[in-house]
Amino acid sequence: MSAPEVVVYWRPGCPFCWRLRGALRRLGLPTREVDIWANPDAAAVVRSIADGNETVPTVVVGDVAMVNPSPGQVLEAVRAQAPELLDQLSGAGRWWSALRSRLRR
C-alpha cells in the first residue's frame, strides 16, 4: 500500500492554481502536481470529481477530493488523511507554531 499523498491537479494560466500551489510550497507541504492539459487521464479524474467540469485546482488527499480548496482546507484534509506529512512542513515564527499545534489536535 502506498503512502498517502497530496495531489494537486492544475493547468497553466489558472490564477487560483498559482495561488494555491504557491501557498502549499511556502508551507513546505510535499505535493504531486499534475497538469491536466498535459495529462488526459488527469483531466478525466478532475471531471469525475468536479461534476463533469475541468475545474482546477482540484486536490486529492487520501479519500478526500476538493475543488478549489483554500490552503487551510488542504491542511485539514492532510491532518485527517495523512498526518505524517505535517512533519515535513516548514515555517518560522510563532504563527507557524500555533497553526501547527492546532492542526495536530
PDB file of N, CA and C in Angstrom:
ATOM      1  N   MET A   1       0.844  -1.183   0.000  1.00  0.00           N
ATOM      2  CA  MET A   1       0.000   0.000   0.000  1.00  0.00           C
ATOM      3  C   MET A   1       0.888   1.244   0.000  1.00  0.00           C
ATOM      4  N   SER A   2       0.587   2.188  -0.868  1.00  0.00           N
ATOM      5  CA  SER A   2       1.402   3.395  -0.951  1.00  0.00           C
ATOM      6  C   SER A   2       0.985   4.404   0.119  1.00  0.00           C
ATOM      7  N   ALA A   3       1.940   5.239   0.479  1.00  0.00           N
ATOM      8  CA  ALA A   3       1.675   6.264   1.486  1.00  0.00           C
ATOM      9  C   ALA A   3       0.736   7.318   0.907  1.00  0.00           C
ATOM     10  N   PRO A   4      -0.118   7.898   1.741  1.00  0.00           N
ATOM     11  CA  PRO A   4      -0.996   8.965   1.258  1.00  0.00           C
ATOM     12  C   PRO A   4      -0.174  10.137   0.739  1.00  0.00           C
ATOM     13  N   GLU A   5      -0.713  10.794  -0.260  1.00  0.00           N
ATOM     14  CA  GLU A   5      -0.037  11.956  -0.820  1.00  0.00           C
ATOM     15  C   GLU A   5      -1.060  13.035  -1.116  1.00  0.00           C
ATOM     16  N   VAL A   6      -0.555  14.222  -1.371  1.00  0.00           N
ATOM     17  CA  VAL A   6      -1.374  15.357  -1.762  1.00  0.00           C
ATOM     18  C   VAL A   6      -1.168  15.535  -3.262  1.00  0.00           C
ATOM     19  N   VAL A   7      -2.249  15.353  -4.026  1.00  0.00           N
ATOM     20  CA  VAL A   7      -2.176  15.518  -5.475  1.00  0.00           C
ATOM     21  C   VAL A   7      -2.923  16.788  -5.839  1.00  0.00           C
ATOM     22  N   VAL A   8      -2.210  17.705  -6.484  1.00  0.00           N
ATOM     23  CA  VAL A   8      -2.791  18.972  -6.910  1.00  0.00           C
ATOM     24  C   VAL A   8      -2.926  18.942  -8.431  1.00  0.00           C
ATOM     25  N   TYR A   9      -4.161  18.922  -8.914  1.00  0.00           N
ATOM     26  CA  TYR A   9      -4.432  18.989 -10.344  1.00  0.00           C
ATOM     27  C   TYR A   9      -4.564  20.463 -10.710  1.00  0.00           C
ATOM     28  N   TRP A  10      -3.854  20.895 -11.742  1.00  0.00           N
ATOM     29  CA  TRP A  10      -3.801  22.304 -12.113  1.00  0.00           C
ATOM     30  C   TRP A  10      -3.705  22.412 -13.627  1.00  0.00           C
ATOM     31  N   ARG A  11      -3.726  23.644 -14.113  1.00  0.00           N
ATOM     32  CA  ARG A  11      -3.494  23.913 -15.534  1.00  0.00           C
ATOM     33  C   ARG A  11      -2.777  25.248 -15.664  1.00  0.00           C
ATOM     34  N   PRO A  12      -1.975  25.393 -16.711  1.00  0.00           N
ATOM     35  CA  PRO A  12      -1.269  26.657 -16.928  1.00  0.00           C
ATOM     36  C   PRO A  12      -2.248  27.823 -17.089  1.00  0.00           C
ATOM     37  N   GLY A  13      -1.854  28.963 -16.544  1.00  0.00           N
ATOM     38  CA  GLY A  13      -2.656  30.180 -16.676  1.00  0.00           C
ATOM     39  C   GLY A  13      -3.754  30.335 -15.645  1.00  0.00           C
ATOM     40  N   CYS A  14      -3.943  29.360 -14.781  1.00  0.00           N
ATOM     41  CA  CYS A  14      -5.009  29.431 -13.770  1.00  0.00           C
ATOM     42  C   CYS A  14      -4.489  30.182 -12.537  1.00  0.00           C
ATOM     43  N   PRO A  15      -5.046  31.384 -12.253  1.00  0.00           N
ATOM     44  CA  PRO A  15      -4.552  32.150 -11.103  1.00  0.00           C
ATOM     45  C   PRO A  15      -4.868  31.480  -9.767  1.00  0.00           C
ATOM     46  N   PHE A  16      -5.961  30.731  -9.702  1.00  0.00           N
ATOM     47  CA  PHE A  16      -6.313  30.035  -8.461  1.00  0.00           C
ATOM     48  C   PHE A  16      -5.310  28.911  -8.192  1.00  0.00           C
ATOM     49  N   CYS A  17      -4.895  28.238  -9.262  1.00  0.00           N
ATOM     50  CA  CYS A  17      -3.877  27.184  -9.146  1.00  0.00           C
ATOM     51  C   CYS A  17      -2.560  27.786  -8.680  1.00  0.00           C
ATOM     52  N   TRP A  18      -2.172  28.892  -9.306  1.00  0.00           N
ATOM     53  CA  TRP A  18      -0.925  29.551  -8.973  1.00  0.00           C
ATOM     54  C   TRP A  18      -0.901  29.920  -7.488  1.00  0.00           C
ATOM     55  N   ARG A  19      -1.995  30.481  -7.017  1.00  0.00           N
ATOM     56  CA  ARG A  19      -2.087  30.918  -5.614  1.00  0.00           C
ATOM     57  C   ARG A  19      -1.986  29.728  -4.658  1.00  0.00           C
ATOM     58  N   LEU A  20      -2.757  28.670  -4.920  1.00  0.00           N
ATOM     59  CA  LEU A  20      -2.758  27.518  -4.017  1.00  0.00           C
ATOM     60  C   LEU A  20      -1.406  26.799  -4.050  1.00  0.00           C
ATOM     61  N   ARG A  21      -0.881  26.570  -5.233  1.00  0.00           N
ATOM     62  CA  ARG A  21       0.405  25.883  -5.343  1.00  0.00           C
ATOM     63  C   ARG A  21       1.500  26.670  -4.628  1.00  0.00           C
ATOM     64  N   GLY A  22       1.483  27.991  -4.774  1.00  0.00           N
ATOM     65  CA  GLY A  22       2.470  28.820  -4.085  1.00  0.00           C
ATOM     66  C   GLY A  22       2.343  28.732  -2.576  1.00  0.00           C
ATOM     67  N   ALA A  23       1.120  28.769  -2.087  1.00  0.00           N
ATOM     68  CA  ALA A  23       0.897  28.685  -0.631  1.00  0.00           C
ATOM     69  C   ALA A  23       1.365  27.345  -0.081  1.00  0.00           C
ATOM     70  N   LEU A  24       1.061  26.270  -0.782  1.00  0.00           N
ATOM     71  CA  LEU A  24       1.478  24.947  -0.309  1.00  0.00           C
ATOM     72  C   LEU A  24       2.988  24.797  -0.370  1.00  0.00           C
ATOM     73  N   ARG A  25       3.619  25.372  -1.371  1.00  0.00           N
ATOM     74  CA  ARG A  25       5.090  25.346  -1.453  1.00  0.00           C
ATOM     75  C   ARG A  25       5.704  26.135  -0.304  1.00  0.00           C
ATOM     76  N   ARG A  26       5.146  27.317  -0.014  1.00  0.00           N
ATOM     77  CA  ARG A  26       5.688  28.124   1.090  1.00  0.00           C
ATOM     78  C   ARG A  26       5.574  27.383   2.412  1.00  0.00           C
ATOM     79  N   LEU A  27       4.522  26.608   2.580  1.00  0.00           N
ATOM     80  CA  LEU A  27       4.376  25.813   3.802  1.00  0.00           C
ATOM     81  C   LEU A  27       5.334  24.629   3.832  1.00  0.00           C
ATOM     82  N   GLY A  28       5.825  24.242   2.660  1.00  0.00           N
ATOM     83  CA  GLY A  28       6.709  23.081   2.579  1.00  0.00           C
ATOM     84  C   GLY A  28       5.965  21.768   2.497  1.00  0.00           C
ATOM     85  N   LEU A  29       4.678  21.815   2.179  1.00  0.00           N
ATOM     86  CA  LEU A  29       3.889  20.591   2.087  1.00  0.00           C
ATOM     87  C   LEU A  29       4.275  19.830   0.822  1.00  0.00           C
ATOM     88  N   PRO A  30       4.672  18.564   0.952  1.00  0.00           N
ATOM     89  CA  PRO A  30       5.015  17.801  -0.244  1.00  0.00           C
ATOM     90  C   PRO A  30       3.750  17.497  -1.059  1.00  0.00           C
ATOM     91  N   THR A  31       3.806  17.818  -2.341  1.00  0.00           N
ATOM     92  CA  THR A  31       2.666  17.578  -3.223  1.00  0.00           C
ATOM     93  C   THR A  31       3.152  16.943  -4.518  1.00  0.00           C
ATOM     94  N   ARG A  32       2.215  16.312  -5.210  1.00  0.00           N
ATOM     95  CA  ARG A  32       2.462  15.865  -6.578  1.00  0.00           C
ATOM     96  C   ARG A  32       1.556  16.721  -7.436  1.00  0.00           C
ATOM     97  N   GLU A  33       2.135  17.530  -8.297  1.00  0.00           N
ATOM     98  CA  GLU A  33       1.367  18.452  -9.134  1.00  0.00           C
ATOM     99  C   GLU A  33       1.180  17.838 -10.516  1.00  0.00           C
ATOM    100  N   VAL A  34      -0.062  17.854 -11.000  1.00  0.00           N
ATOM    101  CA  VAL A  34      -0.379  17.236 -12.281  1.00  0.00           C
ATOM    102  C   VAL A  34      -1.100  18.252 -13.163  1.00  0.00           C
ATOM    103  N   ASP A  35      -0.501  18.553 -14.300  1.00  0.00           N
ATOM    104  CA  ASP A  35      -1.067  19.476 -15.281  1.00  0.00           C
ATOM    105  C   ASP A  35      -2.132  18.737 -16.093  1.00  0.00           C
ATOM    106  N   ILE A  36      -3.385  19.139 -15.952  1.00  0.00           N
ATOM    107  CA  ILE A  36      -4.462  18.423 -16.641  1.00  0.00           C
ATOM    108  C   ILE A  36      -4.454  18.653 -18.145  1.00  0.00           C
ATOM    109  N   TRP A  37      -3.790  19.695 -18.614  1.00  0.00           N
ATOM    110  CA  TRP A  37      -3.697  19.925 -20.054  1.00  0.00           C
ATOM    111  C   TRP A  37      -2.646  19.015 -20.690  1.00  0.00           C
ATOM    112  N   ALA A  38      -1.687  18.571 -19.908  1.00  0.00           N
ATOM    113  CA  ALA A  38      -0.635  17.688 -20.412  1.00  0.00           C
ATOM    114  C   ALA A  38      -0.954  16.216 -20.165  1.00  0.00           C
ATOM    115  N   ASN A  39      -1.980  15.955 -19.361  1.00  0.00           N
ATOM    116  CA  ASN A  39      -2.287  14.585 -18.968  1.00  0.00           C
ATOM    117  C   ASN A  39      -3.791  14.332 -19.089  1.00  0.00           C
ATOM    118  N   PRO A  40      -4.244  13.716 -20.180  1.00  0.00           N
ATOM    119  CA  PRO A  40      -5.681  13.482 -20.365  1.00  0.00           C
ATOM    120  C   PRO A  40      -6.315  12.616 -19.275  1.00  0.00           C
ATOM    121  N   ASP A  41      -5.551  11.677 -18.718  1.00  0.00           N
ATOM    122  CA  ASP A  41      -6.094  10.857 -17.625  1.00  0.00           C
ATOM    123  C   ASP A  41      -6.360  11.715 -16.393  1.00  0.00           C
ATOM    124  N   ALA A  42      -5.479  12.672 -16.139  1.00  0.00           N
ATOM    125  CA  ALA A  42      -5.676  13.574 -15.004  1.00  0.00           C
ATOM    126  C   ALA A  42      -6.901  14.455 -15.228  1.00  0.00           C
ATOM    127  N   ALA A  43      -7.087  14.909 -16.465  1.00  0.00           N
ATOM    128  CA  ALA A  43      -8.285  15.713 -16.774  1.00  0.00           C
ATOM    129  C   ALA A  43      -9.547  14.900 -16.519  1.00  0.00           C
ATOM    130  N   ALA A  44      -9.508  13.617 -16.838  1.00  0.00           N
ATOM    131  CA  ALA A  44     -10.667  12.749 -16.581  1.00  0.00           C
ATOM    132  C   ALA A  44     -10.927  12.595 -15.087  1.00  0.00           C
ATOM    133  N   VAL A  45      -9.856  12.510 -14.309  1.00  0.00           N
ATOM    134  CA  VAL A  45     -10.009  12.428 -12.846  1.00  0.00           C
ATOM    135  C   VAL A  45     -10.697  13.691 -12.335  1.00  0.00           C
ATOM    136  N   VAL A  46     -10.238  14.835 -12.792  1.00  0.00           N
ATOM    137  CA  VAL A  46     -10.831  16.102 -12.348  1.00  0.00           C
ATOM    138  C   VAL A  46     -12.302  16.171 -12.750  1.00  0.00           C
ATOM    139  N   ARG A  47     -12.630  15.780 -13.961  1.00  0.00           N
ATOM    140  CA  ARG A  47     -14.043  15.788 -14.392  1.00  0.00           C
ATOM    141  C   ARG A  47     -14.890  14.871 -13.515  1.00  0.00           C
ATOM    142  N   SER A  48     -14.331  13.742 -13.099  1.00  0.00           N
ATOM    143  CA  SER A  48     -15.087  12.818 -12.248  1.00  0.00           C
ATOM    144  C   SER A  48     -15.352  13.404 -10.863  1.00  0.00           C
ATOM    145  N   ILE A  49     -14.484  14.296 -10.420  1.00  0.00           N
ATOM    146  CA  ILE A  49     -14.630  14.930  -9.106  1.00  0.00           C
ATOM    147  C   ILE A  49     -15.500  16.175  -9.194  1.00  0.00           C
ATOM    148  N   ALA A  50     -15.372  16.931 -10.294  1.00  0.00           N
ATOM    149  CA  ALA A  50     -15.985  18.263 -10.413  1.00  0.00           C
ATOM    150  C   ALA A  50     -17.223  18.263 -11.305  1.00  0.00           C
ATOM    151  N   ASP A  51     -18.060  17.263 -11.150  1.00  0.00           N
ATOM    152  CA  ASP A  51     -19.350  17.219 -11.865  1.00  0.00           C
ATOM    153  C   ASP A  51     -19.210  17.406 -13.370  1.00  0.00           C
ATOM    154  N   GLY A  52     -18.187  16.764 -13.961  1.00  0.00           N
ATOM    155  CA  GLY A  52     -18.006  16.821 -15.401  1.00  0.00           C
ATOM    156  C   GLY A  52     -17.214  18.011 -15.896  1.00  0.00           C
ATOM    157  N   ASN A  53     -16.818  18.894 -15.004  1.00  0.00           N
ATOM    158  CA  ASN A  53     -16.053  20.090 -15.378  1.00  0.00           C
ATOM    159  C   ASN A  53     -14.564  19.876 -15.115  1.00  0.00           C
ATOM    160  N   GLU A  54     -13.749  20.626 -15.793  1.00  0.00           N
ATOM    161  CA  GLU A  54     -12.305  20.582 -15.552  1.00  0.00           C
ATOM    162  C   GLU A  54     -11.912  21.752 -14.651  1.00  0.00           C
ATOM    163  N   THR A  55     -12.542  21.825 -13.502  1.00  0.00           N
ATOM    164  CA  THR A  55     -12.310  22.908 -12.553  1.00  0.00           C
ATOM    165  C   THR A  55     -11.045  22.624 -11.759  1.00  0.00           C
ATOM    166  N   VAL A  56     -10.138  23.584 -11.798  1.00  0.00           N
ATOM    167  CA  VAL A  56      -8.895  23.473 -11.056  1.00  0.00           C
ATOM    168  C   VAL A  56      -8.673  24.738 -10.245  1.00  0.00           C
ATOM    169  N   PRO A  57      -7.930  24.665  -9.166  1.00  0.00           N
ATOM    170  CA  PRO A  57      -7.248  23.475  -8.699  1.00  0.00           C
ATOM    171  C   PRO A  57      -8.219  22.481  -8.068  1.00  0.00           C
ATOM    172  N   THR A  58      -7.948  21.234  -8.313  1.00  0.00           N
ATOM    173  CA  THR A  58      -8.623  20.140  -7.640  1.00  0.00           C
ATOM    174  C   THR A  58      -7.540  19.398  -6.879  1.00  0.00           C
ATOM    175  N   VAL A  59      -7.802  19.097  -5.620  1.00  0.00           N
ATOM    176  CA  VAL A  59      -6.796  18.474  -4.763  1.00  0.00           C
ATOM    177  C   VAL A  59      -7.372  17.189  -4.184  1.00  0.00           C
ATOM    178  N   VAL A  60      -6.552  16.151  -4.193  1.00  0.00           N
ATOM    179  CA  VAL A  60      -6.938  14.872  -3.599  1.00  0.00           C
ATOM    180  C   VAL A  60      -5.922  14.528  -2.520  1.00  0.00           C
ATOM    181  N   VAL A  61      -6.444  14.252  -1.321  1.00  0.00           N
ATOM    182  CA  VAL A  61      -5.623  13.808  -0.192  1.00  0.00           C
ATOM    183  C   VAL A  61      -6.274  12.542   0.342  1.00  0.00           C
ATOM    184  N   GLY A  62      -5.664  11.402   0.098  1.00  0.00           N
ATOM    185  CA  GLY A  62      -6.267  10.143   0.522  1.00  0.00           C
ATOM    186  C   GLY A  62      -7.636   9.978  -0.114  1.00  0.00           C
ATOM    187  N   ASP A  63      -8.664   9.852   0.724  1.00  0.00           N
ATOM    188  CA  ASP A  63     -10.042   9.680   0.255  1.00  0.00           C
ATOM    189  C   ASP A  63     -10.787  11.000   0.085  1.00  0.00           C
ATOM    190  N   VAL A  64     -10.130  12.111   0.327  1.00  0.00           N
ATOM    191  CA  VAL A  64     -10.781  13.426   0.280  1.00  0.00           C
ATOM    192  C   VAL A  64     -10.418  14.138  -1.018  1.00  0.00           C
ATOM    193  N   ALA A  65     -11.441  14.543  -1.772  1.00  0.00           N
ATOM    194  CA  ALA A  65     -11.244  15.308  -3.001  1.00  0.00           C
ATOM    195  C   ALA A  65     -11.896  16.671  -2.817  1.00  0.00           C
ATOM    196  N   MET A  66     -11.188  17.734  -3.214  1.00  0.00           N
ATOM    197  CA  MET A  66     -11.672  19.097  -3.025  1.00  0.00           C
ATOM    198  C   MET A  66     -11.478  19.892  -4.302  1.00  0.00           C
ATOM    199  N   VAL A  67     -12.484  20.678  -4.651  1.00  0.00           N
ATOM    200  CA  VAL A  67     -12.401  21.553  -5.817  1.00  0.00           C
ATOM    201  C   VAL A  67     -12.177  22.980  -5.332  1.00  0.00           C
ATOM    202  N   ASN A  68     -11.103  23.587  -5.815  1.00  0.00           N
ATOM    203  CA  ASN A  68     -10.723  24.948  -5.467  1.00  0.00           C
ATOM    204  C   ASN A  68     -10.675  25.173  -3.947  1.00  0.00           C
ATOM    205  N   PRO A  69      -9.913  24.334  -3.234  1.00  0.00           N
ATOM    206  CA  PRO A  69      -9.843  24.495  -1.781  1.00  0.00           C
ATOM    207  C   PRO A  69      -8.893  25.613  -1.374  1.00  0.00           C
ATOM    208  N   SER A  70      -9.051  26.065  -0.155  1.00  0.00           N
ATOM    209  CA  SER A  70      -8.091  27.001   0.435  1.00  0.00           C
ATOM    210  C   SER A  70      -6.912  26.182   0.969  1.00  0.00           C
ATOM    211  N   PRO A  71      -5.773  26.829   1.207  1.00  0.00           N
ATOM    212  CA  PRO A  71      -4.660  26.109   1.828  1.00  0.00           C
ATOM    213  C   PRO A  71      -5.066  25.489   3.172  1.00  0.00           C
ATOM    214  N   GLY A  72      -5.891  26.188   3.932  1.00  0.00           N
ATOM    215  CA  GLY A  72      -6.356  25.653   5.216  1.00  0.00           C
ATOM    216  C   GLY A  72      -7.175  24.384   5.047  1.00  0.00           C
ATOM    217  N   GLN A  73      -8.014  24.332   4.028  1.00  0.00           N
ATOM    218  CA  GLN A  73      -8.792  23.119   3.768  1.00  0.00           C
ATOM    219  C   GLN A  73      -7.887  21.957   3.385  1.00  0.00           C
ATOM    220  N   VAL A  74      -6.860  22.248   2.615  1.00  0.00           N
ATOM    221  CA  VAL A  74      -5.909  21.197   2.249  1.00  0.00           C
ATOM    222  C   VAL A  74      -5.206  20.682   3.501  1.00  0.00           C
ATOM    223  N   LEU A  75      -4.767  21.597   4.362  1.00  0.00           N
ATOM    224  CA  LEU A  75      -4.094  21.173   5.590  1.00  0.00           C
ATOM    225  C   LEU A  75      -5.010  20.371   6.503  1.00  0.00           C
ATOM    226  N   GLU A  76      -6.272  20.741   6.568  1.00  0.00           N
ATOM    227  CA  GLU A  76      -7.229  19.960   7.375  1.00  0.00           C
ATOM    228  C   GLU A  76      -7.373  18.545   6.816  1.00  0.00           C
ATOM    229  N   ALA A  77      -7.424  18.416   5.502  1.00  0.00           N
ATOM    230  CA  ALA A  77      -7.512  17.089   4.879  1.00  0.00           C
ATOM    231  C   ALA A  77      -6.237  16.290   5.145  1.00  0.00           C
ATOM    232  N   VAL A  78      -5.091  16.961   5.110  1.00  0.00           N
ATOM    233  CA  VAL A  78      -3.830  16.284   5.410  1.00  0.00           C
ATOM    234  C   VAL A  78      -3.835  15.815   6.854  1.00  0.00           C
ATOM    235  N   ARG A  79      -4.307  16.664   7.745  1.00  0.00           N
ATOM    236  CA  ARG A  79      -4.364  16.274   9.165  1.00  0.00           C
ATOM    237  C   ARG A  79      -5.206  15.021   9.356  1.00  0.00           C
ATOM    238  N   ALA A  80      -6.305  14.918   8.617  1.00  0.00           N
ATOM    239  CA  ALA A  80      -7.205  13.772   8.747  1.00  0.00           C
ATOM    240  C   ALA A  80      -6.729  12.542   7.979  1.00  0.00           C
ATOM    241  N   GLN A  81      -6.123  12.749   6.812  1.00  0.00           N
ATOM    242  CA  GLN A  81      -5.811  11.638   5.926  1.00  0.00           C
ATOM    243  C   GLN A  81      -4.329  11.226   5.921  1.00  0.00           C
ATOM    244  N   ALA A  82      -3.438  12.167   6.163  1.00  0.00           N
ATOM    245  CA  ALA A  82      -2.004  11.887   6.064  1.00  0.00           C
ATOM    246  C   ALA A  82      -1.219  12.748   7.050  1.00  0.00           C
ATOM    247  N   PRO A  83      -1.496  12.607   8.354  1.00  0.00           N
ATOM    248  CA  PRO A  83      -0.865  13.497   9.336  1.00  0.00           C
ATOM    249  C   PRO A  83       0.654  13.423   9.340  1.00  0.00           C
ATOM    250  N   GLU A  84       1.213  12.319   8.871  1.00  0.00           N
ATOM    251  CA  GLU A  84       2.674  12.208   8.837  1.00  0.00           C
ATOM    252  C   GLU A  84       3.307  13.257   7.912  1.00  0.00           C
ATOM    253  N   LEU A  85       2.543  13.762   6.952  1.00  0.00           N
ATOM    254  CA  LEU A  85       3.068  14.802   6.065  1.00  0.00           C
ATOM    255  C   LEU A  85       3.252  16.131   6.785  1.00  0.00           C
ATOM    256  N   LEU A  86       2.551  16.323   7.898  1.00  0.00           N
ATOM    257  CA  LEU A  86       2.691  17.581   8.650  1.00  0.00           C
ATOM    258  C   LEU A  86       4.091  17.727   9.226  1.00  0.00           C
ATOM    259  N   ASP A  87       4.762  16.599   9.464  1.00  0.00           N
ATOM    260  CA  ASP A  87       6.124  16.658   9.998  1.00  0.00           C
ATOM    261  C   ASP A  87       7.100  17.278   9.002  1.00  0.00           C
ATOM    262  N   GLN A  88       6.714  17.307   7.722  1.00  0.00           N
ATOM    263  CA  GLN A  88       7.598  17.831   6.691  1.00  0.00           C
ATOM    264  C   GLN A  88       7.381  19.322   6.431  1.00  0.00           C
ATOM    265  N   LEU A  89       6.405  19.916   7.100  1.00  0.00           N
ATOM    266  CA  LEU A  89       6.127  21.329   6.873  1.00  0.00           C
ATOM    267  C   LEU A  89       7.237  22.198   7.429  1.00  0.00           C
ATOM    268  N   SER A  90       7.483  23.289   6.723  1.00  0.00           N
ATOM    269  CA  SER A  90       8.468  24.256   7.187  1.00  0.00           C
ATOM    270  C   SER A  90       7.747  25.534   7.570  1.00  0.00           C
ATOM    271  N   GLY A  91       8.419  26.403   8.211  1.00  0.00           N
ATOM    272  CA  GLY A  91       7.822  27.680   8.588  1.00  0.00           C
ATOM    273  C   GLY A  91       8.548  28.236   9.784  1.00  0.00           C
ATOM    274  N   ALA A  92       8.349  29.494  10.024  1.00  0.00           N
ATOM    275  CA  ALA A  92       9.051  30.124  11.129  1.00  0.00           C
ATOM    276  C   ALA A  92       8.100  31.044  11.872  1.00  0.00           C
ATOM    277  N   GLY A  93       8.472  31.337  13.099  1.00  0.00           N
ATOM    278  CA  GLY A  93       7.713  32.304  13.883  1.00  0.00           C
ATOM    279  C   GLY A  93       6.611  31.663  14.709  1.00  0.00           C
ATOM    280  N   ARG A  94       6.059  32.468  15.594  1.00  0.00           N
ATOM    281  CA  ARG A  94       5.014  31.987  16.495  1.00  0.00           C
ATOM    282  C   ARG A  94       3.752  31.580  15.766  1.00  0.00           C
ATOM    283  N   TRP A  95       3.400  32.306  14.682  1.00  0.00           N
ATOM    284  CA  TRP A  95       2.169  31.975  13.954  1.00  0.00           C
ATOM    285  C   TRP A  95       2.233  30.550  13.440  1.00  0.00           C
ATOM    286  N   TRP A  96       3.423  30.113  12.991  1.00  0.00           N
ATOM    287  CA  TRP A  96       3.539  28.770  12.446  1.00  0.00           C
ATOM    288  C   TRP A  96       3.404  27.737  13.559  1.00  0.00           C
ATOM    289  N   SER A  97       4.042  27.980  14.687  1.00  0.00           N
ATOM    290  CA  SER A  97       3.946  27.050  15.808  1.00  0.00           C
ATOM    291  C   SER A  97       2.502  26.896  16.265  1.00  0.00           C
ATOM    292  N   ALA A  98       1.778  28.008  16.329  1.00  0.00           N
ATOM    293  CA  ALA A  98       0.377  27.948  16.770  1.00  0.00           C
ATOM    294  C   ALA A  98      -0.473  27.180  15.760  1.00  0.00           C
ATOM    295  N   LEU A  99      -0.294  27.451  14.484  1.00  0.00           N
ATOM    296  CA  LEU A  99      -1.056  26.737  13.464  1.00  0.00           C
ATOM    297  C   LEU A  99      -0.731  25.253  13.476  1.00  0.00           C
ATOM    298  N   ARG A 100       0.539  24.936  13.568  1.00  0.00           N
ATOM    299  CA  ARG A 100       0.955  23.545  13.527  1.00  0.00           C
ATOM    300  C   ARG A 100       0.374  22.762  14.708  1.00  0.00           C
ATOM    301  N   SER A 101       0.422  23.322  15.922  1.00  0.00           N
ATOM    302  CA  SER A 101      -0.129  22.602  17.052  1.00  0.00           C
ATOM    303  C   SER A 101      -1.645  22.500  16.955  1.00  0.00           C
ATOM    304  N   ARG A 102      -2.295  23.491  16.380  1.00  0.00           N
ATOM    305  CA  ARG A 102      -3.748  23.430  16.186  1.00  0.00           C
ATOM    306  C   ARG A 102      -4.111  22.327  15.183  1.00  0.00           C
ATOM    307  N   LEU A 103      -3.315  22.186  14.129  1.00  0.00           N
ATOM    308  CA  LEU A 103      -3.587  21.166  13.115  1.00  0.00           C
ATOM    309  C   LEU A 103      -3.361  19.751  13.642  1.00  0.00           C
ATOM    310  N   ARG A 104      -2.533  19.594  14.636  1.00  0.00           N
ATOM    311  CA  ARG A 104      -2.232  18.253  15.154  1.00  0.00           C
ATOM    312  C   ARG A 104      -3.281  17.751  16.149  1.00  0.00           C
ATOM    313  N   ARG A 105      -4.212  18.584  16.527  1.00  0.00           N
ATOM    314  CA  ARG A 105      -5.244  18.166  17.505  1.00  0.00           C
ATOM    315  C   ARG A 105      -6.156  17.142  16.930  1.00  0.00           C
TER     316      ARG A 105
END
